[in-house]
């Protein structure tokens, strides 16, 4: 069991601020690395999985509120 908070429900953006999708599941793989499963906004590529060290936590302004994102 991990004590690292899992970011389900957080949005994922590119460095340019374009929405990629939302994290639907975060888990520890059989190799011991934290993996995030992302449901994307693209029809051609509906899901992807990335190692969580590739995601950089950030805060963005959205609809007048500050939101935590990756």
mmCIF file of C-alpha atoms in Angstrom:
data_model
loop_
_atom_site.group_PDB
_atom_site.id
_atom_site.type_symbol
_atom_site.label_atom_id
_atom_site.label_comp_id
_atom_site.label_asym_id
_atom_site.label_seq_id
_atom_site.Cartn_x
_atom_site.Cartn_y
_atom_site.Cartn_z
ATOM 1 C CA UNK A 1 0.000 0.000 0.000
ATOM 2 C CA UNK A 2 1.236 3.466 -0.873
ATOM 3 C CA UNK A 3 0.844 6.618 1.187
ATOM 4 C CA UNK A 4 1.262 8.842 -1.858
ATOM 5 C CA UNK A 5 -2.032 10.641 -2.615
ATOM 6 C CA UNK A 6 -3.444 9.396 -5.898
ATOM 7 C CA UNK A 7 -4.681 12.130 -8.243
ATOM 8 C CA UNK A 8 -7.860 10.588 -9.660
ATOM 9 C CA UNK A 9 -10.069 13.245 -11.201
ATOM 10 C CA UNK A 10 -7.245 15.717 -11.890
ATOM 11 C CA UNK A 11 -6.957 17.166 -15.373
ATOM 12 C CA UNK A 12 -3.851 16.766 -17.522
ATOM 13 C CA UNK A 13 -2.641 19.573 -19.817
ATOM 14 C CA UNK A 14 0.233 20.054 -22.239
ATOM 15 C CA UNK A 15 2.919 22.651 -21.492
ATOM 16 C CA UNK A 16 0.972 24.981 -23.805
ATOM 17 C CA UNK A 17 -2.184 24.635 -21.699
ATOM 18 C CA UNK A 18 -4.135 22.340 -24.041
ATOM 19 C CA UNK A 19 -6.344 19.820 -22.230
ATOM 20 C CA UNK A 20 -5.300 16.206 -22.792
ATOM 21 C CA UNK A 21 -7.767 14.509 -20.464
ATOM 22 C CA UNK A 22 -8.435 13.427 -16.894
ATOM 23 C CA UNK A 23 -6.743 10.883 -14.651
ATOM 24 C CA UNK A 24 -9.235 8.077 -14.043
ATOM 25 C CA UNK A 25 -6.980 5.672 -12.159
ATOM 26 C CA UNK A 26 -3.587 5.736 -10.510
ATOM 27 C CA UNK A 27 -1.921 2.560 -9.314
ATOM 28 C CA UNK A 28 1.386 0.878 -8.568
ATOM 29 C CA UNK A 29 2.392 -1.507 -11.360
ATOM 30 C CA UNK A 30 3.918 -4.944 -10.895
ATOM 31 C CA UNK A 31 7.320 -3.282 -11.431
ATOM 32 C CA UNK A 32 6.771 -0.954 -8.456
ATOM 33 C CA UNK A 33 6.243 2.290 -10.373
ATOM 34 C CA UNK A 34 3.285 4.650 -10.037
ATOM 35 C CA UNK A 35 1.208 4.712 -13.230
ATOM 36 C CA UNK A 36 -1.630 7.077 -14.155
ATOM 37 C CA UNK A 37 -4.359 5.992 -16.572
ATOM 38 C CA UNK A 38 -5.666 9.018 -18.481
ATOM 39 C CA UNK A 39 -8.986 9.224 -20.321
ATOM 40 C CA UNK A 40 -8.216 11.593 -23.175
ATOM 41 C CA UNK A 41 -10.435 14.001 -25.098
ATOM 42 C CA UNK A 42 -9.279 12.529 -28.419
ATOM 43 C CA UNK A 43 -11.483 10.005 -30.263
ATOM 44 C CA UNK A 44 -8.473 8.418 -31.986
ATOM 45 C CA UNK A 45 -6.667 7.802 -28.684
ATOM 46 C CA UNK A 46 -9.283 7.388 -25.910
ATOM 47 C CA UNK A 47 -6.916 6.207 -23.127
ATOM 48 C CA UNK A 48 -3.241 6.219 -22.294
ATOM 49 C CA UNK A 49 -1.040 5.255 -19.375
ATOM 50 C CA UNK A 50 1.986 7.238 -18.225
ATOM 51 C CA UNK A 51 4.492 6.907 -15.426
ATOM 52 C CA UNK A 52 3.555 9.529 -12.846
ATOM 53 C CA UNK A 53 7.078 10.953 -12.665
ATOM 54 C CA UNK A 54 6.393 12.284 -16.185
ATOM 55 C CA UNK A 55 3.555 14.460 -14.828
ATOM 56 C CA UNK A 56 4.407 17.825 -13.275
ATOM 57 C CA UNK A 57 1.923 19.141 -10.676
ATOM 58 C CA UNK A 58 0.793 22.704 -11.341
ATOM 59 C CA UNK A 59 -2.050 25.117 -10.601
ATOM 60 C CA UNK A 60 -4.149 26.737 -13.310
ATOM 61 C CA UNK A 61 -6.936 29.311 -13.372
ATOM 62 C CA UNK A 62 -10.176 27.842 -14.675
ATOM 63 C CA UNK A 63 -13.512 29.680 -14.599
ATOM 64 C CA UNK A 64 -12.186 32.113 -12.002
ATOM 65 C CA UNK A 65 -10.988 29.385 -9.630
ATOM 66 C CA UNK A 66 -7.532 27.995 -9.066
ATOM 67 C CA UNK A 67 -7.353 24.271 -9.864
ATOM 68 C CA UNK A 68 -4.629 21.691 -9.266
ATOM 69 C CA UNK A 69 -3.673 19.910 -12.473
ATOM 70 C CA UNK A 70 -0.818 18.059 -14.172
#
